PDB file of C-alpha atoms in Angstrom:
ATOM      1  CA  ASN W   1       5.680   6.048 -42.973  1.00  0.00           C
ATOM      2  CA  SER W   2       9.377   5.676 -42.236  1.00  0.00           C
ATOM      3  CA  GLN W   3       8.653   3.877 -38.953  1.00  0.00           C
ATOM      4  CA  GLN W   4       6.370   1.480 -40.811  1.00  0.00           C
ATOM      5  CA  ASN W   5       8.719   0.884 -43.742  1.00  0.00           C
ATOM      6  CA  LEU W   6      11.672   0.313 -41.403  1.00  0.00           C
ATOM      7  CA  GLU W   7       9.494  -2.060 -39.347  1.00  0.00           C
ATOM      8  CA  LEU W   8      10.583  -0.351 -36.133  1.00  0.00           C
ATOM      9  CA  PHE W   9       7.499  -1.270 -34.103  1.00  0.00           C
ATOM     10  CA  THR W  10       5.321  -3.491 -36.287  1.00  0.00           C
ATOM     11  CA  PRO W  11       6.363  -5.871 -39.087  1.00  0.00           C
ATOM     12  CA  VAL W  12       5.009  -5.310 -42.567  1.00  0.00           C
ATOM     13  CA  SER W  13       4.030  -8.947 -42.989  1.00  0.00           C
ATOM     14  CA  SER W  14       2.268 -11.133 -40.425  1.00  0.00           C
ATOM     15  CA  ASN W  15       5.258 -13.446 -40.041  1.00  0.00           C
ATOM     16  CA  GLY W  16       7.844 -10.655 -40.062  1.00  0.00           C
ATOM     17  CA  THR W  17       9.963  -9.249 -37.208  1.00  0.00           C
ATOM     18  CA  SER W  18       9.981  -5.696 -35.847  1.00  0.00           C
ATOM     19  CA  LEU W  19      13.116  -4.009 -34.519  1.00  0.00           C
ATOM     20  CA  ILE W  20      11.477  -3.449 -31.101  1.00  0.00           C
ATOM     21  CA  SER W  21      10.849  -7.195 -30.709  1.00  0.00           C
ATOM     22  CA  VAL W  22      14.603  -7.789 -31.100  1.00  0.00           C
ATOM     23  CA  LEU W  23      15.741  -4.916 -28.878  1.00  0.00           C
ATOM     24  CA  ASN W  24      13.149  -5.028 -26.100  1.00  0.00           C
ATOM     25  CA  HIS W  25      14.229  -7.214 -23.199  1.00  0.00           C
ATOM     26  CA  CYS W  26      13.313  -4.626 -20.554  1.00  0.00           C
ATOM     27  CA  GLN W  27      12.047  -6.003 -17.245  1.00  0.00           C
ATOM     28  CA  THR W  28       9.549  -3.281 -16.258  1.00  0.00           C
ATOM     29  CA  PRO W  29       6.544  -1.714 -18.025  1.00  0.00           C
ATOM     30  CA  MET W  30       8.151   1.746 -17.526  1.00  0.00           C
ATOM     31  CA  GLY W  31      11.377   0.575 -19.160  1.00  0.00           C
ATOM     32  CA  ARG W  32       9.535  -0.859 -22.158  1.00  0.00           C
ATOM     33  CA  ARG W  33       7.651   2.389 -22.707  1.00  0.00           C
ATOM     34  CA  LEU W  34      10.850   4.433 -22.355  1.00  0.00           C
ATOM     35  CA  LEU W  35      12.663   2.261 -24.899  1.00  0.00           C
ATOM     36  CA  VAL W  36       9.874   2.873 -27.420  1.00  0.00           C
ATOM     37  CA  GLN W  37      10.046   6.622 -26.715  1.00  0.00           C
ATOM     38  CA  GLN W  38      13.825   6.610 -27.245  1.00  0.00           C
ATOM     39  CA  MET W  39      13.425   4.809 -30.577  1.00  0.00           C
ATOM     40  CA  LYS W  40      10.702   7.213 -31.707  1.00  0.00           C
ATOM     41  CA  ARG W  41      12.755  10.264 -30.712  1.00  0.00           C
ATOM     42  CA  PRO W  42      16.486   9.409 -30.941  1.00  0.00           C
ATOM     43  CA  LEU W  43      18.983  11.668 -29.189  1.00  0.00           C
ATOM     44  CA  ARG W  44      20.844  14.183 -31.365  1.00  0.00           C
ATOM     45  CA  GLN W  45      23.001  15.890 -28.737  1.00  0.00           C
ATOM     46  CA  HIS W  46      26.409  14.229 -28.555  1.00  0.00           C
ATOM     47  CA  SER W  47      26.809  15.011 -24.850  1.00  0.00           C
ATOM     48  CA  ARG W  48      23.589  13.191 -23.956  1.00  0.00           C
ATOM     49  CA  ILE W  49      24.413  10.258 -26.252  1.00  0.00           C
ATOM     50  CA  ASN W  50      27.829   9.940 -24.612  1.00  0.00           C
ATOM     51  CA  LEU W  51      26.282  10.051 -21.129  1.00  0.00           C
ATOM     52  CA  ARG W  52      24.166   7.038 -22.079  1.00  0.00           C
ATOM     53  CA  LEU W  53      27.099   5.216 -23.691  1.00  0.00           C
ATOM     54  CA  ASP W  54      29.324   5.892 -20.674  1.00  0.00           C
ATOM     55  CA  ALA W  55      26.653   4.437 -18.377  1.00  0.00           C
ATOM     56  CA  ILE W  56      26.414   1.269 -20.486  1.00  0.00           C
ATOM     57  CA  THR W  57      30.219   1.020 -20.506  1.00  0.00           C
ATOM     58  CA  SER W  58      30.240   1.276 -16.688  1.00  0.00           C
ATOM     59  CA  LEU W  59      27.784  -1.608 -16.467  1.00  0.00           C
ATOM     60  CA  LEU W  60      29.806  -3.721 -18.897  1.00  0.00           C
ATOM     61  CA  ASN W  61      33.109  -2.967 -17.144  1.00  0.00           C
ATOM     62  CA  THR W  62      31.726  -4.009 -13.734  1.00  0.00           C
ATOM     63  CA  ASP W  63      30.423  -7.184 -15.379  1.00  0.00           C
ATOM     64  CA  LYS W  64      33.905  -8.010 -16.651  1.00  0.00           C
ATOM     65  CA  GLN W  65      35.305  -7.507 -13.142  1.00  0.00           C
ATOM     66  CA  SER W  66      32.599  -9.791 -11.748  1.00  0.00           C
ATOM     67  CA  GLU W  67      33.431 -12.488 -14.289  1.00  0.00           C
ATOM     68  CA  GLN W  68      37.057 -12.383 -13.200  1.00  0.00           C
ATOM     69  CA  SER W  69      35.934 -13.044  -9.598  1.00  0.00           C
ATOM     70  CA  SER W  70      34.672 -16.610  -9.686  1.00  0.00           C
ATOM     71  CA  GLY W  71      31.144 -17.252  -8.468  1.00  0.00           C
ATOM     72  CA  ASN W  72      29.949 -13.646  -8.691  1.00  0.00           C
ATOM     73  CA  ILE W  73      26.686 -12.916 -10.492  1.00  0.00           C
ATOM     74  CA  SER W  74      27.122 -10.094 -12.987  1.00  0.00           C
ATOM     75  CA  LEU W  75      25.791  -6.644 -12.110  1.00  0.00           C
ATOM     76  CA  VAL W  76      23.575  -6.546 -15.207  1.00  0.00           C
ATOM     77  CA  THR W  77      22.011  -9.916 -14.316  1.00  0.00           C
ATOM     78  CA  SER W  78      21.442  -8.798 -10.713  1.00  0.00           C
ATOM     79  CA  LEU W  79      19.901  -5.502 -11.842  1.00  0.00           C
ATOM     80  CA  ARG W  80      17.588  -7.267 -14.265  1.00  0.00           C
ATOM     81  CA  GLU W  81      16.457  -9.792 -11.640  1.00  0.00           C
ATOM     82  CA  THR W  82      15.679  -6.943  -9.240  1.00  0.00           C
ATOM     83  CA  LEU W  83      13.915  -4.898 -11.920  1.00  0.00           C
ATOM     84  CA  ASN W  84      11.756  -7.908 -12.790  1.00  0.00           C
ATOM     85  CA  ALA W  85      10.141  -7.677  -9.335  1.00  0.00           C
ATOM     86  CA  ILE W  86       9.061  -4.038  -9.860  1.00  0.00           C
ATOM     87  CA  GLY W  87       5.520  -3.358 -11.054  1.00  0.00           C
ATOM     88  CA  ASP W  88       4.178  -0.450 -13.078  1.00  0.00           C
ATOM     89  CA  MET W  89       4.944   2.345 -10.611  1.00  0.00           C
ATOM     90  CA  GLU W  90       4.336   4.983 -13.282  1.00  0.00           C
ATOM     91  CA  ARG W  91       0.745   3.875 -13.901  1.00  0.00           C
ATOM     92  CA  ILE W  92       0.052   3.315 -10.200  1.00  0.00           C
ATOM     93  CA  SER W  93       1.294   6.846  -9.421  1.00  0.00           C
ATOM     94  CA  SER W  94      -1.069   8.201 -12.081  1.00  0.00           C
ATOM     95  CA  ARG W  95      -3.959   6.293 -10.514  1.00  0.00           C
ATOM     96  CA  ILE W  96      -3.069   7.742  -7.104  1.00  0.00           C
ATOM     97  CA  GLY W  97      -3.184  11.224  -8.658  1.00  0.00           C
ATOM     98  CA  LEU W  98      -6.644  10.418 -10.062  1.00  0.00           C
ATOM     99  CA  MET W  99      -7.718   8.904  -6.690  1.00  0.00           C
ATOM    100  CA  SER W 100      -8.543   5.643  -8.484  1.00  0.00           C
ATOM    101  CA  ALA W 101      -5.705   3.399  -7.232  1.00  0.00           C
ATOM    102  CA  LYS W 102      -6.881   0.054  -5.847  1.00  0.00           C
ATOM    103  CA  PRO W 103      -5.495  -1.573  -2.659  1.00  0.00           C
ATOM    104  CA  ARG W 104      -3.496  -4.093  -4.707  1.00  0.00           C
ATOM    105  CA  ASP W 105      -1.953  -1.212  -6.664  1.00  0.00           C
ATOM    106  CA  LEU W 106      -0.684   0.258  -3.398  1.00  0.00           C
ATOM    107  CA  ARG W 107       0.827  -3.040  -2.244  1.00  0.00           C
ATOM    108  CA  LYS W 108       2.585  -3.396  -5.614  1.00  0.00           C
ATOM    109  CA  LEU W 109       3.881   0.147  -5.235  1.00  0.00           C
ATOM    110  CA  ALA W 110       5.285  -0.580  -1.756  1.00  0.00           C
ATOM    111  CA  GLU W 111       6.911  -3.794  -3.040  1.00  0.00           C
ATOM    112  CA  GLY W 112       8.317  -1.869  -6.034  1.00  0.00           C
ATOM    113  CA  ILE W 113       9.830   0.771  -3.747  1.00  0.00           C
ATOM    114  CA  ALA W 114      11.479  -1.978  -1.669  1.00  0.00           C
ATOM    115  CA  SER W 115      12.894  -3.621  -4.804  1.00  0.00           C
ATOM    116  CA  SER W 116      14.081  -0.317  -6.261  1.00  0.00           C
ATOM    117  CA  ALA W 117      15.936   0.367  -3.008  1.00  0.00           C
ATOM    118  CA  GLN W 118      17.990  -2.755  -3.774  1.00  0.00           C
ATOM    119  CA  LEU W 119      19.135  -1.126  -7.026  1.00  0.00           C
ATOM    120  CA  THR W 120      21.123   1.415  -4.985  1.00  0.00           C
ATOM    121  CA  THR W 121      22.804  -1.404  -3.057  1.00  0.00           C
ATOM    122  CA  LEU W 122      23.736  -3.255  -6.256  1.00  0.00           C
ATOM    123  CA  LEU W 123      25.164  -0.141  -7.941  1.00  0.00           C
ATOM    124  CA  THR W 124      27.021   0.982  -4.807  1.00  0.00           C
ATOM    125  CA  ASN W 125      28.540  -2.462  -4.269  1.00  0.00           C
ATOM    126  CA  ALA W 126      29.689  -2.407  -7.896  1.00  0.00           C
ATOM    127  CA  GLY W 127      31.707   0.745  -7.178  1.00  0.00           C
ATOM    128  CA  ILE W 128      29.279   3.329  -8.549  1.00  0.00           C
ATOM    129  CA  ARG W 129      28.723   6.194  -6.092  1.00  0.00           C
ATOM    130  CA  HIS W 130      25.899   8.706  -6.223  1.00  0.00           C
ATOM    131  CA  GLU W 131      28.279  11.623  -5.591  1.00  0.00           C
ATOM    132  CA  GLN W 132      30.220  10.861  -8.801  1.00  0.00           C
ATOM    133  CA  ALA W 133      29.497  12.445 -12.176  1.00  0.00           C
ATOM    134  CA  GLY W 134      27.663  10.494 -14.854  1.00  0.00           C
ATOM    135  CA  LEU W 135      24.221   9.181 -15.758  1.00  0.00           C
ATOM    136  CA  LEU W 136      24.127   6.217 -13.339  1.00  0.00           C
ATOM    137  CA  PRO W 137      25.132   8.278 -10.255  1.00  0.00           C
ATOM    138  CA  MET W 138      22.522  10.871 -11.286  1.00  0.00           C
ATOM    139  CA  LEU W 139      19.851   8.156 -11.458  1.00  0.00           C
ATOM    140  CA  MET W 140      20.913   6.855  -8.041  1.00  0.00           C
ATOM    141  CA  GLN W 141      19.936  10.251  -6.605  1.00  0.00           C
ATOM    142  CA  GLN W 142      16.336   9.438  -7.593  1.00  0.00           C
ATOM    143  CA  LEU W 143      16.228   6.010  -5.915  1.00  0.00           C
ATOM    144  CA  PRO W 144      14.661   5.491  -2.441  1.00  0.00           C
ATOM    145  CA  ALA W 145      17.973   5.708  -0.556  1.00  0.00           C
ATOM    146  CA  GLN W 146      18.145   9.392  -1.523  1.00  0.00           C
ATOM    147  CA  LEU W 147      14.386  10.073  -1.340  1.00  0.00           C
ATOM    148  CA  PRO W 148      13.059   9.858   2.259  1.00  0.00           C
ATOM    149  CA  ALA W 149       9.556  10.801   1.039  1.00  0.00           C
ATOM    150  CA  VAL W 150       9.449   7.631  -1.074  1.00  0.00           C
ATOM    151  CA  GLN W 151      10.506   5.536   1.909  1.00  0.00           C
ATOM    152  CA  SER W 152       7.736   7.119   3.977  1.00  0.00           C
ATOM    153  CA  VAL W 153       5.214   6.222   1.243  1.00  0.00           C
ATOM    154  CA  ALA W 154       6.238   2.551   1.427  1.00  0.00           C
ATOM    155  CA  GLU W 155       6.094   2.562   5.238  1.00  0.00           C
ATOM    156  CA  LEU W 156       2.632   4.169   5.231  1.00  0.00           C
ATOM    157  CA  ILE W 157       1.290   1.582   2.779  1.00  0.00           C
ATOM    158  CA  GLU W 158       2.838  -1.254   4.809  1.00  0.00           C
ATOM    159  CA  ARG W 159       1.059   0.035   7.932  1.00  0.00           C
ATOM    160  CA  ALA W 160      -2.245   0.729   6.201  1.00  0.00           C
ATOM    161  CA  ILE W 161      -2.911  -2.118   3.751  1.00  0.00           C
ATOM    162  CA  ILE W 162      -3.039  -5.840   4.547  1.00  0.00           C
ATOM    163  CA  ALA W 163      -0.581  -8.161   2.782  1.00  0.00           C
ATOM    164  CA  GLU W 164      -3.157  -9.598   0.370  1.00  0.00           C
ATOM    165  CA  PRO W 165      -5.919  -7.002  -0.076  1.00  0.00           C
ATOM    166  CA  PRO W 166      -9.103  -7.468  -2.137  1.00  0.00           C
ATOM    167  CA  THR W 167      -9.254  -6.250  -5.725  1.00  0.00           C
ATOM    168  CA  HIS W 168     -11.826  -3.523  -5.002  1.00  0.00           C
ATOM    169  CA  ILE W 169     -12.656  -1.280  -2.062  1.00  0.00           C
ATOM    170  CA  ARG W 170     -16.446  -1.639  -2.292  1.00  0.00           C
ATOM    171  CA  ASP W 171     -16.650  -4.512   0.222  1.00  0.00           C
ATOM    172  CA  GLY W 172     -13.838  -3.291   2.485  1.00  0.00           C
ATOM    173  CA  GLY W 173     -11.383  -5.665   4.110  1.00  0.00           C
ATOM    174  CA  MET W 174      -8.234  -3.854   2.917  1.00  0.00           C
ATOM    175  CA  LEU W 175      -7.073  -1.911   5.996  1.00  0.00           C
ATOM    176  CA  ALA W 176      -4.643  -3.504   8.441  1.00  0.00           C
ATOM    177  CA  ALA W 177      -5.388  -3.802  12.148  1.00  0.00           C
ATOM    178  CA  GLY W 178      -3.717  -1.078  14.186  1.00  0.00           C
ATOM    179  CA  PHE W 179      -3.872   1.567  11.457  1.00  0.00           C
ATOM    180  CA  ASP W 180      -6.878   3.406  12.918  1.00  0.00           C
ATOM    181  CA  ALA W 181      -8.221   3.020  16.451  1.00  0.00           C
ATOM    182  CA  GLU W 182     -11.841   3.918  15.598  1.00  0.00           C
ATOM    183  CA  PHE W 183     -11.944   1.460  12.676  1.00  0.00           C
ATOM    184  CA  ASP W 184     -10.459  -1.236  14.908  1.00  0.00           C
ATOM    185  CA  ARG W 185     -13.083  -0.492  17.561  1.00  0.00           C
ATOM    186  CA  LEU W 186     -15.973  -0.803  15.101  1.00  0.00           C
ATOM    187  CA  THR W 187     -14.577  -4.002  13.619  1.00  0.00           C
ATOM    188  CA  HIS W 188     -13.952  -5.420  17.071  1.00  0.00           C
ATOM    189  CA  LEU W 189     -17.433  -4.377  18.206  1.00  0.00           C
ATOM    190  CA  HIS W 190     -19.139  -6.182  15.367  1.00  0.00           C
ATOM    191  CA  ASP W 191     -16.960  -9.287  15.451  1.00  0.00           C
ATOM    192  CA  ASN W 192     -16.519  -9.509  19.214  1.00  0.00           C
ATOM    193  CA  ILE W 193     -19.680  -8.040  20.765  1.00  0.00           C
ATOM    194  CA  GLN W 194     -19.628 -10.486  23.682  1.00  0.00           C
ATOM    195  CA  VAL W 195     -16.063  -9.509  24.554  1.00  0.00           C
ATOM    196  CA  THR W 196     -17.072  -5.823  24.475  1.00  0.00           C
ATOM    197  CA  LEU W 197     -20.059  -6.458  26.775  1.00  0.00           C
ATOM    198  CA  ASP W 198     -17.958  -8.537  29.167  1.00  0.00           C
ATOM    199  CA  GLU W 199     -15.413  -5.719  29.401  1.00  0.00           C
ATOM    200  CA  MET W 200     -18.193  -3.176  30.057  1.00  0.00           C
ATOM    201  CA  VAL W 201     -19.851  -5.221  32.798  1.00  0.00           C
ATOM    202  CA  GLU W 202     -16.518  -5.957  34.481  1.00  0.00           C
ATOM    203  CA  ARG W 203     -15.672  -2.254  34.483  1.00  0.00           C
ATOM    204  CA  ALA W 204     -19.137  -1.367  35.870  1.00  0.00           C
ATOM    205  CA  ARG W 205     -18.796  -4.001  38.638  1.00  0.00           C
ATOM    206  CA  LEU W 206     -15.518  -2.479  39.791  1.00  0.00           C
ATOM    207  CA  GLU W 207     -16.577   1.158  39.498  1.00  0.00           C
ATOM    208  CA  SER W 208     -19.933   0.711  41.257  1.00  0.00           C
ATOM    209  CA  GLN W 209     -18.978  -2.223  43.520  1.00  0.00           C
ATOM    210  CA  LEU W 210     -21.797  -4.424  42.195  1.00  0.00           C
ATOM    211  CA  PRO W 211     -20.355  -7.969  42.100  1.00  0.00           C
ATOM    212  CA  SER W 212     -23.632  -9.556  40.891  1.00  0.00           C
ATOM    213  CA  LEU W 213     -24.104  -7.222  37.905  1.00  0.00           C
ATOM    214  CA  LYS W 214     -24.867  -9.058  34.650  1.00  0.00           C
ATOM    215  CA  VAL W 215     -25.404  -7.962  31.066  1.00  0.00           C
ATOM    216  CA  GLY W 216     -27.938  -9.434  28.654  1.00  0.00           C
ATOM    217  CA  PHE W 217     -29.938  -8.868  25.487  1.00  0.00           C
ATOM    218  CA  ASN W 218     -33.491  -9.348  24.299  1.00  0.00           C
ATOM    219  CA  LYS W 219     -35.470  -8.036  21.346  1.00  0.00           C
ATOM    220  CA  VAL W 220     -37.683  -5.859  23.566  1.00  0.00           C
ATOM    221  CA  SER W 221     -35.095  -4.199  25.798  1.00  0.00           C
ATOM    222  CA  GLY W 222     -32.005  -4.561  23.642  1.00  0.00           C
ATOM    223  CA  PHE W 223     -28.819  -4.653  25.746  1.00  0.00           C
ATOM    224  CA  TYR W 224     -29.385  -4.257  29.492  1.00  0.00           C
ATOM    225  CA  PHE W 225     -27.701  -4.540  32.881  1.00  0.00           C
ATOM    226  CA  GLU W 226     -29.377  -6.799  35.447  1.00  0.00           C
ATOM    227  CA  LEU W 227     -29.106  -6.667  39.258  1.00  0.00           C
ATOM    228  CA  PRO W 228     -30.685  -8.836  41.965  1.00  0.00           C
ATOM    229  CA  LYS W 229     -33.440  -7.085  43.945  1.00  0.00           C
ATOM    230  CA  MET W 230     -31.191  -6.677  46.983  1.00  0.00           C
ATOM    231  CA  GLN W 231     -28.485  -4.879  45.009  1.00  0.00           C
ATOM    232  CA  ALA W 232     -30.808  -2.875  42.734  1.00  0.00           C
ATOM    233  CA  LYS W 233     -31.171  -0.133  45.340  1.00  0.00           C
ATOM    234  CA  ASN W 234     -27.408   0.433  45.101  1.00  0.00           C
ATOM    235  CA  ALA W 235     -27.528   1.034  41.359  1.00  0.00           C
ATOM    236  CA  PRO W 236     -25.612   4.216  40.391  1.00  0.00           C
ATOM    237  CA  ALA W 237     -27.491   7.323  39.304  1.00  0.00           C
ATOM    238  CA  HIS W 238     -26.743   6.872  35.595  1.00  0.00           C
ATOM    239  CA  PHE W 239     -28.463   3.447  35.593  1.00  0.00           C
ATOM    240  CA  ILE W 240     -31.949   3.987  34.112  1.00  0.00           C
ATOM    241  CA  ARG W 241     -34.558   1.443  35.349  1.00  0.00           C
ATOM    242  CA  ARG W 242     -36.007  -0.367  32.347  1.00  0.00           C
ATOM    243  CA  GLN W 243     -37.834  -3.469  33.629  1.00  0.00           C
ATOM    244  CA  THR W 244     -38.758  -4.972  37.017  1.00  0.00           C
ATOM    245  CA  LEU W 245     -38.816  -8.746  37.340  1.00  0.00           C
ATOM    246  CA  LYS W 246     -39.703 -11.016  40.280  1.00  0.00           C
ATOM    247  CA  SER W 247     -36.176 -11.357  41.620  1.00  0.00           C
ATOM    248  CA  SER W 248     -34.196  -8.749  39.675  1.00  0.00           C
ATOM    249  CA  GLU W 249     -34.276  -5.401  37.947  1.00  0.00           C
ATOM    250  CA  ARG W 250     -32.958  -4.419  34.549  1.00  0.00           C
ATOM    251  CA  PHE W 251     -31.315  -1.117  33.691  1.00  0.00           C
ATOM    252  CA  ILE W 252     -29.934   0.643  30.657  1.00  0.00           C
ATOM    253  CA  THR W 253     -27.216   3.317  30.446  1.00  0.00           C
ATOM    254  CA  ASP W 254     -26.289   5.829  27.776  1.00  0.00           C
ATOM    255  CA  GLU W 255     -23.067   3.903  27.118  1.00  0.00           C
ATOM    256  CA  LEU W 256     -24.963   0.621  26.715  1.00  0.00           C
ATOM    257  CA  LYS W 257     -27.456   2.198  24.289  1.00  0.00           C
ATOM    258  CA  THR W 258     -24.564   3.655  22.280  1.00  0.00           C
ATOM    259  CA  VAL W 259     -22.926   0.224  22.058  1.00  0.00           C
ATOM    260  CA  GLU W 260     -26.245  -1.317  21.014  1.00  0.00           C
ATOM    261  CA  THR W 261     -26.814   1.272  18.287  1.00  0.00           C
ATOM    262  CA  GLU W 262     -23.248   0.917  17.032  1.00  0.00           C
ATOM    263  CA  TYR W 263     -23.401  -2.883  17.156  1.00  0.00           C
ATOM    264  CA  LEU W 264     -26.552  -2.974  15.055  1.00  0.00           C
ATOM    265  CA  SER W 265     -24.920  -0.757  12.463  1.00  0.00           C
ATOM    266  CA  ALA W 266     -21.251  -1.586  13.152  1.00  0.00           C
ATOM    267  CA  GLN W 267     -20.658  -3.369   9.858  1.00  0.00           C
ATOM    268  CA  SER W 268     -21.903  -0.461   7.760  1.00  0.00           C
ATOM    269  CA  LEU W 269     -20.149   2.048  10.035  1.00  0.00           C
ATOM    270  CA  ALA W 270     -16.878   0.095   9.740  1.00  0.00           C
ATOM    271  CA  LEU W 271     -17.166  -0.020   5.942  1.00  0.00           C
ATOM    272  CA  THR W 272     -17.910   3.717   5.782  1.00  0.00           C
ATOM    273  CA  ARG W 273     -14.950   4.442   8.064  1.00  0.00           C
ATOM    274  CA  GLU W 274     -12.679   2.164   6.029  1.00  0.00           C
ATOM    275  CA  LYS W 275     -13.576   3.869   2.741  1.00  0.00           C
ATOM    276  CA  GLN W 276     -13.051   7.289   4.335  1.00  0.00           C
ATOM    277  CA  LEU W 277      -9.622   6.234   5.624  1.00  0.00           C
ATOM    278  CA  TYR W 278      -8.678   4.791   2.236  1.00  0.00           C
ATOM    279  CA  HIS W 279      -9.607   8.078   0.552  1.00  0.00           C
ATOM    280  CA  GLU W 280      -7.488   9.955   3.111  1.00  0.00           C
ATOM    281  CA  LEU W 281      -4.637   7.532   2.435  1.00  0.00           C
ATOM    282  CA  LEU W 282      -4.770   8.245  -1.310  1.00  0.00           C
ATOM    283  CA  THR W 283      -4.847  11.983  -0.565  1.00  0.00           C
ATOM    284  CA  GLU W 284      -1.728  11.649   1.606  1.00  0.00           C
ATOM    285  CA  LEU W 285       0.066   9.572  -1.041  1.00  0.00           C
ATOM    286  CA  SER W 286      -0.837  12.072  -3.761  1.00  0.00           C
ATOM    287  CA  ASN W 287       1.271  14.655  -1.887  1.00  0.00           C
ATOM    288  CA  HIS W 288       4.332  12.610  -2.904  1.00  0.00           C
ATOM    289  CA  LEU W 289       3.564  12.179  -6.610  1.00  0.00           C
ATOM    290  CA  ALA W 290       6.622  14.183  -7.674  1.00  0.00           C
ATOM    291  CA  GLU W 291       8.982  11.845  -5.792  1.00  0.00           C
ATOM    292  CA  LEU W 292       7.161   8.734  -7.050  1.00  0.00           C
ATOM    293  CA  GLN W 293       7.420   9.982 -10.637  1.00  0.00           C
ATOM    294  CA  GLN W 294      11.131  10.685 -10.093  1.00  0.00           C
ATOM    295  CA  LEU W 295      11.620   7.152  -8.839  1.00  0.00           C
ATOM    296  CA  SER W 296       9.629   5.642 -11.689  1.00  0.00           C
ATOM    297  CA  ALA W 297      11.644   7.599 -14.274  1.00  0.00           C
ATOM    298  CA  ALA W 298      14.952   6.513 -12.688  1.00  0.00           C
ATOM    299  CA  VAL W 299      13.908   2.843 -12.618  1.00  0.00           C
ATOM    300  CA  ALA W 300      12.851   3.061 -16.275  1.00  0.00           C
ATOM    301  CA  GLN W 301      16.236   4.560 -17.240  1.00  0.00           C
ATOM    302  CA  ILE W 302      18.183   1.900 -15.333  1.00  0.00           C
ATOM    303  CA  ASP W 303      16.016  -0.773 -16.969  1.00  0.00           C
ATOM    304  CA  VAL W 304      16.769   0.543 -20.458  1.00  0.00           C
ATOM    305  CA  LEU W 305      20.495   0.942 -19.743  1.00  0.00           C
ATOM    306  CA  SER W 306      20.759  -2.615 -18.400  1.00  0.00           C
ATOM    307  CA  ASN W 307      18.752  -3.760 -21.436  1.00  0.00           C
ATOM    308  CA  TRP W 308      21.354  -2.204 -23.785  1.00  0.00           C
ATOM    309  CA  ALA W 309      24.155  -3.701 -21.684  1.00  0.00           C
ATOM    310  CA  GLN W 310      22.488  -7.119 -21.894  1.00  0.00           C
ATOM    311  CA  LEU W 311      22.168  -6.811 -25.697  1.00  0.00           C
TER     312      LEU W 311
END
């Protein structure tokens, strides 16, 4: 009732103004939620209140120094610009924990980690050091520069997920080339079957010294090797005779049949492999939830502090 009567979060009348609408200029979803929490549950311990006030004073003092140096952008403005590029890391971390994070969530998380790393640079350049006492130095301990596990999360996502992934995983197309050799092979096999066959026949020519060896395909025999009659007698033992023609003979091999089977089902095999790898990726990322939550909480605190400084 008090929250309603004081119009802290919602105005009484439709054209009224709530306190939160005046105070909230936070740049991140985490910061906005934290500000609401702080208003719902105000601090009562003087030591904690003073920690917050000292942090805001530090931000304001560095801003004054910046203003005295012509051409310098204020620390608060720089922090807020950097924070504006950070997505909802808190929610994305929760989705990772529930194994429901989408590829675009992961890219936003990696981008958010990169942006949050810049916060350390801005604060350090302003003269705030993480080894000092105070709320801001304590928060700096939770930023990527001090959390190698968070850096490794960003690097893993950068390696695994393409720059502009699809919204959902159902149709695949989210994993980057070079992340998994087997997935690359299946994708390459489906998209570049002729290249695969050419490589196989070239290798077989060299290994068995059969310069006239060819590879072909028909609906009856599937993929096959073909040799002229004169060279057919020199076919290696693992060549299985499949068809005799007037001037040539056709053979199959276990490797060729495997390629044929995989080619015919390569698309579905690649999609299955991709979904398996994505699930494994989420499992690996979920091992670092504690660090991601630390980072998210620190970013939210810095957002709220710079919001108060801005006000």
